[in-house]
Amino acid sequence: MKKGSRILILSPTAFPSITGNATTTERWRQSLVKKGHIVQVSATRNLNVAGLLGLIERFKPDIVHAYHAFHSGVLLLDPRIARVCEGLSIVVSLPGTDADLEGATQARRDIIIKVCRSAHAIGTQSTVIIEHLEQYLPQLVDRIFYIPKAPSEPGDHTFDLRVQGRCAPEDVLFFLPAGIRPVKGNLECLRAFQKVHQTNPAAKIVFSGHILDADYGGLFKREVDRSNDFARWIQSVPPAAMRSAYEGADVVLNCSFSEGLSNVLLEAISAGRPLLASDIPSTRQLIHNGNGAARCGLLYNLHDPDDLCRQALRLITDAPLRRSMSEAAKNKALTLPTPDDEVNALIHVYNTAWRREQNTCKA
C-alpha cells in the first residue's frame, strides 16, 4: 500500500457523533492522515446502497474498510456494491457484538460470516474475539489480525461531573458513559442503583450518551427522570472534556452485555479511575491485568441481578480499595498501546489485504 492511499472507512456512526464506533474510527482517521493517507469516515446508520455507490464514485477509494460487519459490511454484499468494489482492497473489523456468533440469530450470523468471507482481511481489537472467530471461521484464520487498541488522546477542556451529579463532598460518584441501547445495560444499571442508593444515600450516578434505541431509551428516560435524587442523565460530554469528566468520577462503569475492548474502560484507565464492569471476556481480560499486577477494578456477574449492587456498595464504603485500584489503573495505563502502535498494525492489515487482492486479480 503506497503512501497517499485513499481509505474509505464505513462505520455505523462517525464523528462528530459521540459513540464508541465514532471515537475509534476518528482516532484511526487522524492517525492514518498523519501517516500520509487520505481518509474519509462515513456513517452507515442511514446510508443505503445508492448513497454508498455515490460515495465510492466521488471518493474513489483504494481500500474500503467496514467497521462492524453487520451494520456496515452488509452493504458490501449487495451485487451493485460488489461490482464497483472489484479491484479494491476490502477490510472488515469485528467488534464484540459482531463476534458473538453463538448468541446471534441465524440471519445475523449468516450475514456476518458472508461479510467476513468477502473481505481480504479481518481485523479485531480483542484477542478474546480472535479466539472466538477462529472457532467459528477456521477456514479464514489466515485473514484474521489483531489490531491493538489505544485510548484516544485526552483533550484539555474541563467538565465538572460532580456539579452535574449534584454531589456533596461525601458522595461517591459513579459514571456510565455509553449510548442508550439494550446491549449497554444502561437501564439495568439505573435499576440496580435505585437499590444501591436506598442502601447507601452517598451513592450518586451520572449517565452520558445519546438514545440509540427509541423504545429502550424511552423507558430509560422515564426512569431516570423519576430518580433525580441520585441519578442524572446528560446526552453528551464533549470529546475534548472526557478526560476531565472521568477525573471527576470516583468509579467508572461499564455494564455491557456484549462488547469488544471498550474505549470507555481504556480512557478511564488512562485517567487513573477505578472500574466496575460486567464480567464479559474482553472486560475480564483488561481488568484482571495479568502477571500478578493489582486489579484496576471489580467485575460483577451479569447473571446475578444483585451482584452489581453488592460490588457498588463495596466500592462506596471502601475508600482504600478505590485508591489502590486508582494506582493500579495508573500503572496499567503505562502499558497500554499508543495510537502509533494501533495505526501501524492497521496499516499492516491494509497491506495484507492489498497483497491478497493483487494475488486474486492475477489468478
mmCIF file of C-alpha atoms in Angstrom:
data_model
loop_
_atom_site.group_PDB
_atom_site.id
_atom_site.type_symbol
_atom_site.label_atom_id
_atom_site.label_comp_id
_atom_site.label_asym_id
_atom_site.label_seq_id
_atom_site.Cartn_x
_atom_site.Cartn_y
_atom_site.Cartn_z
ATOM 1 C CA MET A 1 0.000 0.000 0.000
ATOM 2 C CA LYS A 2 1.567 3.237 -1.122
ATOM 3 C CA LYS A 3 1.669 6.497 0.794
ATOM 4 C CA GLY A 4 -1.310 8.639 -0.112
ATOM 5 C CA SER A 5 -3.675 5.696 -0.474
ATOM 6 C CA ARG A 6 -7.345 6.612 -0.342
ATOM 7 C CA ILE A 7 -9.115 4.817 2.505
ATOM 8 C CA LEU A 8 -12.874 4.786 2.975
ATOM 9 C CA ILE A 9 -13.927 3.694 6.467
ATOM 10 C CA LEU A 10 -17.591 2.761 6.885
ATOM 11 C CA SER A 11 -18.820 2.897 10.479
ATOM 12 C CA PRO A 12 -22.328 2.739 11.987
ATOM 13 C CA THR A 13 -21.699 6.205 13.416
ATOM 14 C CA ALA A 14 -18.995 8.746 12.662
ATOM 15 C CA PHE A 15 -17.534 11.873 14.251
ATOM 16 C CA PRO A 16 -18.898 14.283 15.456
ATOM 17 C CA SER A 17 -21.275 11.656 16.894
ATOM 18 C CA ILE A 18 -20.143 10.652 20.379
ATOM 19 C CA THR A 19 -20.210 6.853 20.300
ATOM 20 C CA GLY A 20 -17.606 4.129 20.664
ATOM 21 C CA ASN A 21 -17.650 3.443 16.918
ATOM 22 C CA ALA A 22 -17.202 7.118 16.095
ATOM 23 C CA THR A 23 -14.416 7.503 18.664
ATOM 24 C CA THR A 24 -12.449 4.554 17.300
ATOM 25 C CA THR A 25 -12.775 5.437 13.625
ATOM 26 C CA GLU A 26 -11.954 9.109 14.219
ATOM 27 C CA ARG A 27 -8.792 8.073 16.069
ATOM 28 C CA TRP A 28 -7.895 5.856 13.088
ATOM 29 C CA ARG A 29 -8.593 8.674 10.645
ATOM 30 C CA GLN A 30 -6.343 11.105 12.472
ATOM 31 C CA SER A 31 -3.522 8.568 12.784
ATOM 32 C CA LEU A 32 -3.737 7.472 9.141
ATOM 33 C CA VAL A 33 -3.724 11.081 7.925
ATOM 34 C CA LYS A 34 -0.528 11.664 9.932
ATOM 35 C CA LYS A 35 0.973 8.735 8.002
ATOM 36 C CA GLY A 36 0.196 10.493 4.718
ATOM 37 C CA HIS A 37 -3.021 8.750 3.681
ATOM 38 C CA ILE A 38 -6.290 10.272 2.514
ATOM 39 C CA VAL A 39 -9.139 9.071 4.699
ATOM 40 C CA GLN A 40 -12.876 9.524 4.798
ATOM 41 C CA VAL A 41 -15.071 8.083 7.550
ATOM 42 C CA SER A 42 -18.752 7.775 6.648
ATOM 43 C CA ALA A 43 -21.664 6.720 8.847
ATOM 44 C CA THR A 44 -23.782 3.834 7.576
ATOM 45 C CA ARG A 45 -26.673 4.123 10.045
ATOM 46 C CA ASN A 46 -28.794 5.948 7.442
ATOM 47 C CA LEU A 47 -26.786 5.057 4.331
ATOM 48 C CA ASN A 48 -28.420 2.962 1.606
ATOM 49 C CA VAL A 49 -26.907 1.222 -1.418
ATOM 50 C CA ALA A 50 -27.460 4.200 -3.732
ATOM 51 C CA GLY A 51 -25.793 6.507 -1.235
ATOM 52 C CA LEU A 52 -22.777 4.224 -0.902
ATOM 53 C CA LEU A 53 -22.473 3.888 -4.678
ATOM 54 C CA GLY A 54 -22.351 7.676 -4.954
ATOM 55 C CA LEU A 55 -19.825 7.897 -2.128
ATOM 56 C CA ILE A 56 -17.490 5.378 -3.783
ATOM 57 C CA GLU A 57 -17.814 7.156 -7.125
ATOM 58 C CA ARG A 58 -16.911 10.529 -5.603
ATOM 59 C CA PHE A 59 -14.150 9.430 -3.219
ATOM 60 C CA LYS A 60 -12.582 6.720 -5.423
ATOM 61 C CA PRO A 61 -11.031 4.684 -2.582
ATOM 62 C CA ASP A 62 -8.198 2.188 -2.875
ATOM 63 C CA ILE A 63 -9.325 0.478 0.337
ATOM 64 C CA VAL A 64 -12.812 0.055 1.775
ATOM 65 C CA HIS A 65 -12.805 -0.752 5.488
ATOM 66 C CA ALA A 66 -16.142 -1.772 7.036
ATOM 67 C CA TYR A 67 -16.063 -1.245 10.781
ATOM 68 C CA HIS A 68 -18.791 -3.581 12.050
ATOM 69 C CA ALA A 69 -19.715 -6.436 9.727
ATOM 70 C CA PHE A 70 -23.432 -6.500 10.448
ATOM 71 C CA HIS A 71 -24.173 -2.768 10.420
ATOM 72 C CA SER A 72 -21.641 -1.595 7.803
ATOM 73 C CA GLY A 73 -20.240 -4.617 5.966
ATOM 74 C CA VAL A 74 -23.697 -5.850 4.976
ATOM 75 C CA LEU A 75 -23.797 -3.072 2.348
ATOM 76 C CA LEU A 76 -20.793 -4.649 0.612
ATOM 77 C CA LEU A 77 -22.818 -7.803 -0.063
ATOM 78 C CA ASP A 78 -25.150 -6.013 -2.467
ATOM 79 C CA PRO A 79 -24.222 -7.075 -6.045
ATOM 80 C CA ARG A 80 -24.092 -3.443 -7.213
ATOM 81 C CA ILE A 81 -21.617 -2.538 -4.480
ATOM 82 C CA ALA A 82 -19.611 -5.708 -5.049
ATOM 83 C CA ARG A 83 -19.187 -4.790 -8.726
ATOM 84 C CA VAL A 84 -17.845 -1.285 -8.064
ATOM 85 C CA CYS A 85 -15.542 -2.689 -5.368
ATOM 86 C CA GLU A 86 -13.865 -5.134 -7.748
ATOM 87 C CA GLY A 87 -10.152 -4.340 -7.713
ATOM 88 C CA LEU A 88 -10.363 -2.618 -4.302
ATOM 89 C CA SER A 89 -8.937 -3.987 -1.066
ATOM 90 C CA ILE A 90 -11.749 -4.895 1.346
ATOM 91 C CA VAL A 91 -11.164 -4.975 5.096
ATOM 92 C CA VAL A 92 -13.719 -5.682 7.804
ATOM 93 C CA SER A 93 -13.383 -5.088 11.550
ATOM 94 C CA LEU A 94 -15.421 -7.053 14.068
ATOM 95 C CA PRO A 95 -16.329 -5.523 17.441
ATOM 96 C CA GLY A 96 -17.739 -7.612 20.270
ATOM 97 C CA THR A 97 -21.355 -7.576 19.094
ATOM 98 C CA ASP A 98 -20.239 -8.999 15.719
ATOM 99 C CA ALA A 99 -18.101 -11.705 17.268
ATOM 100 C CA ASP A 100 -20.908 -13.043 19.473
ATOM 101 C CA LEU A 101 -21.906 -15.508 16.774
ATOM 102 C CA GLU A 102 -23.155 -18.051 19.272
ATOM 103 C CA GLY A 103 -25.760 -15.646 20.643
ATOM 104 C CA ALA A 104 -26.725 -14.178 17.257
ATOM 105 C CA THR A 105 -29.820 -15.090 15.289
ATOM 106 C CA GLN A 106 -29.229 -17.365 12.304
ATOM 107 C CA ALA A 107 -29.898 -14.490 9.888
ATOM 108 C CA ARG A 108 -27.431 -12.179 11.646
ATOM 109 C CA ARG A 109 -24.810 -14.932 11.871
ATOM 110 C CA ASP A 110 -25.148 -15.665 8.136
ATOM 111 C CA ILE A 111 -24.611 -12.004 7.227
ATOM 112 C CA ILE A 112 -21.529 -11.642 9.446
ATOM 113 C CA ILE A 113 -19.961 -14.813 8.031
ATOM 114 C CA LYS A 114 -20.681 -13.739 4.419
ATOM 115 C CA VAL A 115 -19.104 -10.337 5.054
ATOM 116 C CA CYS A 116 -16.016 -11.974 6.563
ATOM 117 C CA ARG A 117 -15.680 -14.316 3.584
ATOM 118 C CA SER A 118 -15.908 -11.380 1.173
ATOM 119 C CA ALA A 119 -13.070 -9.490 2.880
ATOM 120 C CA HIS A 120 -9.379 -9.688 2.020
ATOM 121 C CA ALA A 121 -8.507 -9.165 5.705
ATOM 122 C CA ILE A 122 -10.349 -9.187 9.028
ATOM 123 C CA GLY A 123 -9.233 -7.065 11.957
ATOM 124 C CA THR A 124 -10.270 -7.063 15.592
ATOM 125 C CA GLN A 125 -9.026 -5.261 18.674
ATOM 126 C CA SER A 126 -9.505 -8.058 21.186
ATOM 127 C CA THR A 127 -7.532 -11.286 21.461
ATOM 128 C CA VAL A 128 -10.641 -12.843 23.019
ATOM 129 C CA ILE A 129 -12.561 -12.090 19.813
ATOM 130 C CA ILE A 130 -9.798 -13.658 17.721
ATOM 131 C CA GLU A 131 -10.140 -16.898 19.673
ATOM 132 C CA HIS A 132 -13.894 -16.789 19.139
ATOM 133 C CA LEU A 133 -13.568 -16.119 15.399
ATOM 134 C CA GLU A 134 -11.066 -18.909 14.904
ATOM 135 C CA GLN A 135 -13.603 -21.304 16.397
ATOM 136 C CA TYR A 136 -16.402 -20.260 14.012
ATOM 137 C CA LEU A 137 -14.338 -19.339 10.938
ATOM 138 C CA PRO A 138 -11.402 -21.796 10.912
ATOM 139 C CA GLN A 139 -11.093 -21.513 7.125
ATOM 140 C CA LEU A 140 -10.360 -17.775 7.470
ATOM 141 C CA VAL A 141 -7.693 -17.940 10.183
ATOM 142 C CA ASP A 142 -5.014 -16.569 7.851
ATOM 143 C CA ARG A 143 -7.127 -13.445 7.249
ATOM 144 C CA ILE A 144 -7.698 -12.566 10.916
ATOM 145 C CA PHE A 145 -5.404 -9.976 12.512
ATOM 146 C CA TYR A 146 -5.089 -8.362 15.905
ATOM 147 C CA ILE A 147 -5.016 -4.552 15.960
ATOM 148 C CA PRO A 148 -4.037 -3.260 19.434
ATOM 149 C CA LYS A 149 -6.466 -0.657 20.712
ATOM 150 C CA ALA A 150 -5.176 2.631 22.062
ATOM 151 C CA PRO A 151 -7.042 5.070 24.263
ATOM 152 C CA SER A 152 -7.898 8.283 22.471
ATOM 153 C CA GLU A 153 -5.674 11.269 23.099
ATOM 154 C CA PRO A 154 -7.080 13.226 26.076
ATOM 155 C CA GLY A 155 -8.443 16.702 25.487
ATOM 156 C CA ASP A 156 -7.798 19.645 27.799
ATOM 157 C CA HIS A 157 -11.311 21.050 28.160
ATOM 158 C CA THR A 158 -12.932 20.984 31.594
ATOM 159 C CA PHE A 159 -16.199 19.357 32.647
ATOM 160 C CA ASP A 160 -17.318 19.299 36.275
ATOM 161 C CA LEU A 161 -19.023 15.938 36.562
ATOM 162 C CA ARG A 162 -19.649 16.348 40.277
ATOM 163 C CA VAL A 163 -21.629 19.523 39.679
ATOM 164 C CA GLN A 164 -23.648 17.692 37.021
ATOM 165 C CA GLY A 165 -24.276 14.893 39.504
ATOM 166 C CA ARG A 166 -25.250 17.339 42.279
ATOM 167 C CA CYS A 167 -22.700 15.718 44.545
ATOM 168 C CA ALA A 168 -21.872 16.687 48.085
ATOM 169 C CA PRO A 169 -18.211 16.214 49.120
ATOM 170 C CA GLU A 170 -19.017 12.949 50.909
ATOM 171 C CA ASP A 171 -20.894 11.418 47.945
ATOM 172 C CA VAL A 172 -19.343 8.643 45.841
ATOM 173 C CA LEU A 173 -19.965 9.337 42.148
ATOM 174 C CA PHE A 174 -20.277 6.598 39.539
ATOM 175 C CA PHE A 175 -20.095 7.463 35.819
ATOM 176 C CA LEU A 176 -21.521 5.409 32.933
ATOM 177 C CA PRO A 177 -20.754 6.937 29.507
ATOM 178 C CA ALA A 178 -22.490 4.840 26.822
ATOM 179 C CA GLY A 179 -25.123 5.214 24.126
ATOM 180 C CA ILE A 180 -28.568 4.316 25.452
ATOM 181 C CA ARG A 181 -29.364 0.908 23.957
ATOM 182 C CA PRO A 182 -30.036 -2.587 25.310
ATOM 183 C CA VAL A 183 -26.557 -4.045 24.811
ATOM 184 C CA LYS A 184 -25.057 -1.314 27.016
ATOM 185 C CA GLY A 185 -27.200 -2.169 30.050
ATOM 186 C CA ASN A 186 -27.956 1.479 30.945
ATOM 187 C CA LEU A 187 -31.481 0.788 32.213
ATOM 188 C CA GLU A 188 -30.439 -2.293 34.159
ATOM 189 C CA CYS A 189 -27.678 -0.253 35.797
ATOM 190 C CA LEU A 190 -30.122 2.510 36.734
ATOM 191 C CA ARG A 191 -32.478 -0.004 38.343
ATOM 192 C CA ALA A 192 -29.604 -1.534 40.309
ATOM 193 C CA PHE A 193 -28.578 1.900 41.553
ATOM 194 C CA GLN A 194 -32.072 2.526 42.863
ATOM 195 C CA LYS A 195 -31.308 -0.275 45.336
ATOM 196 C CA VAL A 196 -27.751 0.942 45.915
ATOM 197 C CA HIS A 197 -28.959 4.446 46.793
ATOM 198 C CA GLN A 198 -31.651 3.092 49.108
ATOM 199 C CA THR A 199 -28.971 1.180 50.993
ATOM 200 C CA ASN A 200 -26.372 3.955 50.987
ATOM 201 C CA PRO A 201 -27.543 7.514 50.129
ATOM 202 C CA ALA A 202 -23.942 8.520 49.367
ATOM 203 C CA ALA A 203 -24.293 6.740 46.003
ATOM 204 C CA LYS A 204 -24.712 9.080 43.022
ATOM 205 C CA ILE A 205 -24.551 8.231 39.326
ATOM 206 C CA VAL A 206 -24.262 10.187 36.065
ATOM 207 C CA PHE A 207 -25.176 8.623 32.721
ATOM 208 C CA SER A 208 -23.906 10.142 29.482
ATOM 209 C CA GLY A 209 -24.916 9.081 25.980
ATOM 210 C CA HIS A 210 -27.434 9.663 23.221
ATOM 211 C CA ILE A 211 -30.509 7.459 22.832
ATOM 212 C CA LEU A 212 -29.729 4.919 20.101
ATOM 213 C CA ASP A 213 -32.767 2.689 20.635
ATOM 214 C CA ALA A 214 -36.052 4.600 20.862
ATOM 215 C CA ASP A 215 -38.098 2.095 22.888
ATOM 216 C CA TYR A 216 -35.331 1.287 25.355
ATOM 217 C CA GLY A 217 -34.329 4.947 25.540
ATOM 218 C CA GLY A 218 -37.894 5.978 26.332
ATOM 219 C CA LEU A 219 -38.017 3.587 29.284
ATOM 220 C CA PHE A 220 -34.616 4.789 30.470
ATOM 221 C CA LYS A 221 -35.579 8.463 30.245
ATOM 222 C CA ARG A 222 -38.776 7.981 32.235
ATOM 223 C CA GLU A 223 -36.989 6.096 34.988
ATOM 224 C CA VAL A 224 -34.012 8.446 35.220
ATOM 225 C CA ASP A 225 -36.385 11.430 35.455
ATOM 226 C CA ARG A 226 -38.020 9.739 38.459
ATOM 227 C CA SER A 227 -34.610 9.089 40.043
ATOM 228 C CA ASN A 228 -33.195 12.603 40.075
ATOM 229 C CA ASP A 229 -32.387 12.424 43.776
ATOM 230 C CA PHE A 230 -29.386 10.237 42.914
ATOM 231 C CA ALA A 231 -29.160 9.877 39.099
ATOM 232 C CA ARG A 232 -28.571 12.343 36.273
ATOM 233 C CA TRP A 233 -28.505 11.815 32.520
ATOM 234 C CA ILE A 234 -26.691 14.158 30.146
ATOM 235 C CA GLN A 235 -26.792 13.435 26.427
ATOM 236 C CA SER A 236 -23.121 14.024 25.802
ATOM 237 C CA VAL A 237 -19.818 15.204 27.153
ATOM 238 C CA PRO A 238 -17.642 16.948 24.531
ATOM 239 C CA PRO A 239 -14.795 14.592 23.488
ATOM 240 C CA ALA A 240 -12.187 17.179 24.468
ATOM 241 C CA ALA A 241 -13.643 17.231 28.000
ATOM 242 C CA MET A 242 -13.952 13.464 28.587
ATOM 243 C CA ARG A 243 -10.672 13.242 30.487
ATOM 244 C CA SER A 244 -11.921 15.920 32.879
ATOM 245 C CA ALA A 245 -15.241 14.090 33.281
ATOM 246 C CA TYR A 246 -13.502 10.817 34.124
ATOM 247 C CA GLU A 247 -11.341 12.565 36.702
ATOM 248 C CA GLY A 248 -14.469 13.870 38.425
ATOM 249 C CA ALA A 249 -15.807 10.332 38.937
ATOM 250 C CA ASP A 250 -14.952 8.079 41.859
ATOM 251 C CA VAL A 251 -15.755 4.956 39.801
ATOM 252 C CA VAL A 252 -16.297 4.452 36.049
ATOM 253 C CA LEU A 253 -18.877 1.856 35.000
ATOM 254 C CA ASN A 254 -19.262 -0.416 32.006
ATOM 255 C CA CYS A 255 -22.460 -2.501 32.066
ATOM 256 C CA SER A 256 -22.381 -4.015 28.574
ATOM 257 C CA PHE A 257 -23.851 -7.435 27.927
ATOM 258 C CA SER A 258 -21.557 -7.902 24.907
ATOM 259 C CA GLU A 259 -18.566 -5.832 23.816
ATOM 260 C CA GLY A 260 -15.074 -5.979 22.453
ATOM 261 C CA LEU A 261 -12.402 -3.873 24.085
ATOM 262 C CA SER A 262 -14.187 -0.822 25.485
ATOM 263 C CA ASN A 263 -12.983 2.697 24.651
ATOM 264 C CA VAL A 264 -14.538 3.859 27.924
ATOM 265 C CA LEU A 265 -12.525 1.431 30.037
ATOM 266 C CA LEU A 266 -9.272 2.289 28.251
ATOM 267 C CA GLU A 267 -9.885 6.018 28.678
ATOM 268 C CA ALA A 268 -10.864 5.567 32.331
ATOM 269 C CA ILE A 269 -7.691 3.576 33.000
ATOM 270 C CA SER A 270 -5.671 6.345 31.331
ATOM 271 C CA ALA A 271 -7.346 8.816 33.701
ATOM 272 C CA GLY A 272 -6.452 6.614 36.683
ATOM 273 C CA ARG A 273 -10.025 5.801 37.677
ATOM 274 C CA PRO A 274 -11.262 2.621 39.405
ATOM 275 C CA LEU A 275 -13.627 0.486 37.332
ATOM 276 C CA LEU A 276 -16.776 -1.523 37.936
ATOM 277 C CA ALA A 277 -17.722 -3.592 34.905
ATOM 278 C CA SER A 278 -19.788 -6.533 33.754
ATOM 279 C CA ASP A 279 -17.902 -9.809 33.726
ATOM 280 C CA ILE A 280 -17.593 -10.465 29.990
ATOM 281 C CA PRO A 281 -14.437 -11.936 28.379
ATOM 282 C CA SER A 282 -12.762 -8.814 26.981
ATOM 283 C CA THR A 283 -13.510 -6.763 30.102
ATOM 284 C CA ARG A 284 -12.310 -9.550 32.380
ATOM 285 C CA GLN A 285 -9.025 -9.727 30.466
ATOM 286 C CA LEU A 286 -8.454 -5.975 30.823
ATOM 287 C CA ILE A 287 -9.361 -5.577 34.486
ATOM 288 C CA HIS A 288 -7.576 -8.659 35.785
ATOM 289 C CA ASN A 289 -4.345 -7.100 34.482
ATOM 290 C CA GLY A 290 -2.363 -10.367 34.477
ATOM 291 C CA ASN A 291 1.222 -11.034 35.540
ATOM 292 C CA GLY A 292 0.276 -10.683 39.195
ATOM 293 C CA ALA A 293 -0.441 -6.963 38.866
ATOM 294 C CA ALA A 294 -3.073 -5.331 41.074
ATOM 295 C CA ARG A 295 -6.559 -5.129 39.646
ATOM 296 C CA CYS A 296 -7.810 -1.753 38.494
ATOM 297 C CA GLY A 297 -11.472 -2.583 39.065
ATOM 298 C CA LEU A 298 -14.171 -5.029 40.102
ATOM 299 C CA LEU A 299 -16.334 -7.268 37.948
ATOM 300 C CA TYR A 300 -19.938 -8.168 38.591
ATOM 301 C CA ASN A 301 -21.923 -11.209 37.479
ATOM 302 C CA LEU A 302 -24.446 -10.391 34.745
ATOM 303 C CA HIS A 303 -26.469 -13.461 35.705
ATOM 304 C CA ASP A 304 -26.893 -12.315 39.318
ATOM 305 C CA PRO A 305 -29.119 -9.209 39.402
ATOM 306 C CA ASP A 306 -27.920 -8.258 42.874
ATOM 307 C CA ASP A 307 -24.186 -8.550 42.247
ATOM 308 C CA LEU A 308 -23.872 -5.089 40.684
ATOM 309 C CA CYS A 309 -25.424 -3.684 43.881
ATOM 310 C CA ARG A 310 -23.046 -5.645 46.117
ATOM 311 C CA GLN A 311 -19.927 -4.569 44.243
ATOM 312 C CA ALA A 312 -21.035 -0.923 44.046
ATOM 313 C CA LEU A 313 -21.749 -0.842 47.789
ATOM 314 C CA ARG A 314 -18.340 -2.374 48.455
ATOM 315 C CA LEU A 315 -16.649 0.396 46.480
ATOM 316 C CA ILE A 316 -18.693 3.106 48.218
ATOM 317 C CA THR A 317 -17.658 2.028 51.709
ATOM 318 C CA ASP A 318 -14.049 1.028 50.963
ATOM 319 C CA ALA A 319 -12.119 4.174 50.057
ATOM 320 C CA PRO A 320 -8.709 2.425 50.427
ATOM 321 C CA LEU A 321 -9.826 -0.140 47.827
ATOM 322 C CA ARG A 322 -10.755 2.652 45.413
ATOM 323 C CA ARG A 323 -7.366 4.294 45.981
ATOM 324 C CA SER A 324 -5.479 1.049 45.345
ATOM 325 C CA MET A 325 -7.442 0.481 42.135
ATOM 326 C CA SER A 326 -6.690 4.016 41.038
ATOM 327 C CA GLU A 327 -2.964 3.353 41.475
ATOM 328 C CA ALA A 328 -3.310 0.071 39.600
ATOM 329 C CA ALA A 329 -5.067 1.908 36.758
ATOM 330 C CA LYS A 330 -2.246 4.451 36.537
ATOM 331 C CA ASN A 331 0.297 1.617 36.309
ATOM 332 C CA LYS A 332 -1.832 -0.198 33.738
ATOM 333 C CA ALA A 333 -2.027 2.978 31.652
ATOM 334 C CA LEU A 334 1.750 2.892 31.187
ATOM 335 C CA THR A 335 1.432 -0.460 29.383
ATOM 336 C CA LEU A 336 -1.432 0.400 27.008
ATOM 337 C CA PRO A 337 -0.816 0.599 23.245
ATOM 338 C CA THR A 338 -0.242 4.024 21.756
ATOM 339 C CA PRO A 339 -2.103 5.437 18.737
ATOM 340 C CA ASP A 340 1.094 4.798 16.747
ATOM 341 C CA ASP A 341 1.062 1.116 17.742
ATOM 342 C CA GLU A 342 -2.561 0.959 16.648
ATOM 343 C CA VAL A 343 -2.119 2.648 13.276
ATOM 344 C CA ASN A 344 0.985 0.620 12.375
ATOM 345 C CA ALA A 345 -0.990 -2.594 12.943
ATOM 346 C CA LEU A 346 -3.883 -1.165 10.940
ATOM 347 C CA ILE A 347 -1.573 -0.357 8.016
ATOM 348 C CA HIS A 348 -0.188 -3.911 8.191
ATOM 349 C CA VAL A 349 -3.748 -5.218 7.792
ATOM 350 C CA TYR A 350 -4.304 -2.901 4.824
ATOM 351 C CA ASN A 351 -1.064 -4.071 3.219
ATOM 352 C CA THR A 352 -2.089 -7.697 3.689
ATOM 353 C CA ALA A 353 -5.493 -7.017 2.147
ATOM 354 C CA TRP A 354 -3.850 -5.221 -0.776
ATOM 355 C CA ARG A 355 -1.497 -8.151 -1.456
ATOM 356 C CA ARG A 356 -4.358 -10.648 -1.253
ATOM 357 C CA GLU A 357 -6.452 -8.568 -3.671
ATOM 358 C CA GLN A 358 -3.497 -8.317 -6.062
ATOM 359 C CA ASN A 359 -2.978 -12.085 -5.975
ATOM 360 C CA THR A 360 -6.706 -12.613 -6.608
ATOM 361 C CA CYS A 361 -6.536 -10.377 -9.670
ATOM 362 C CA LYS A 362 -3.524 -12.244 -11.056
ATOM 363 C CA ALA A 363 -5.270 -15.575 -10.529
#
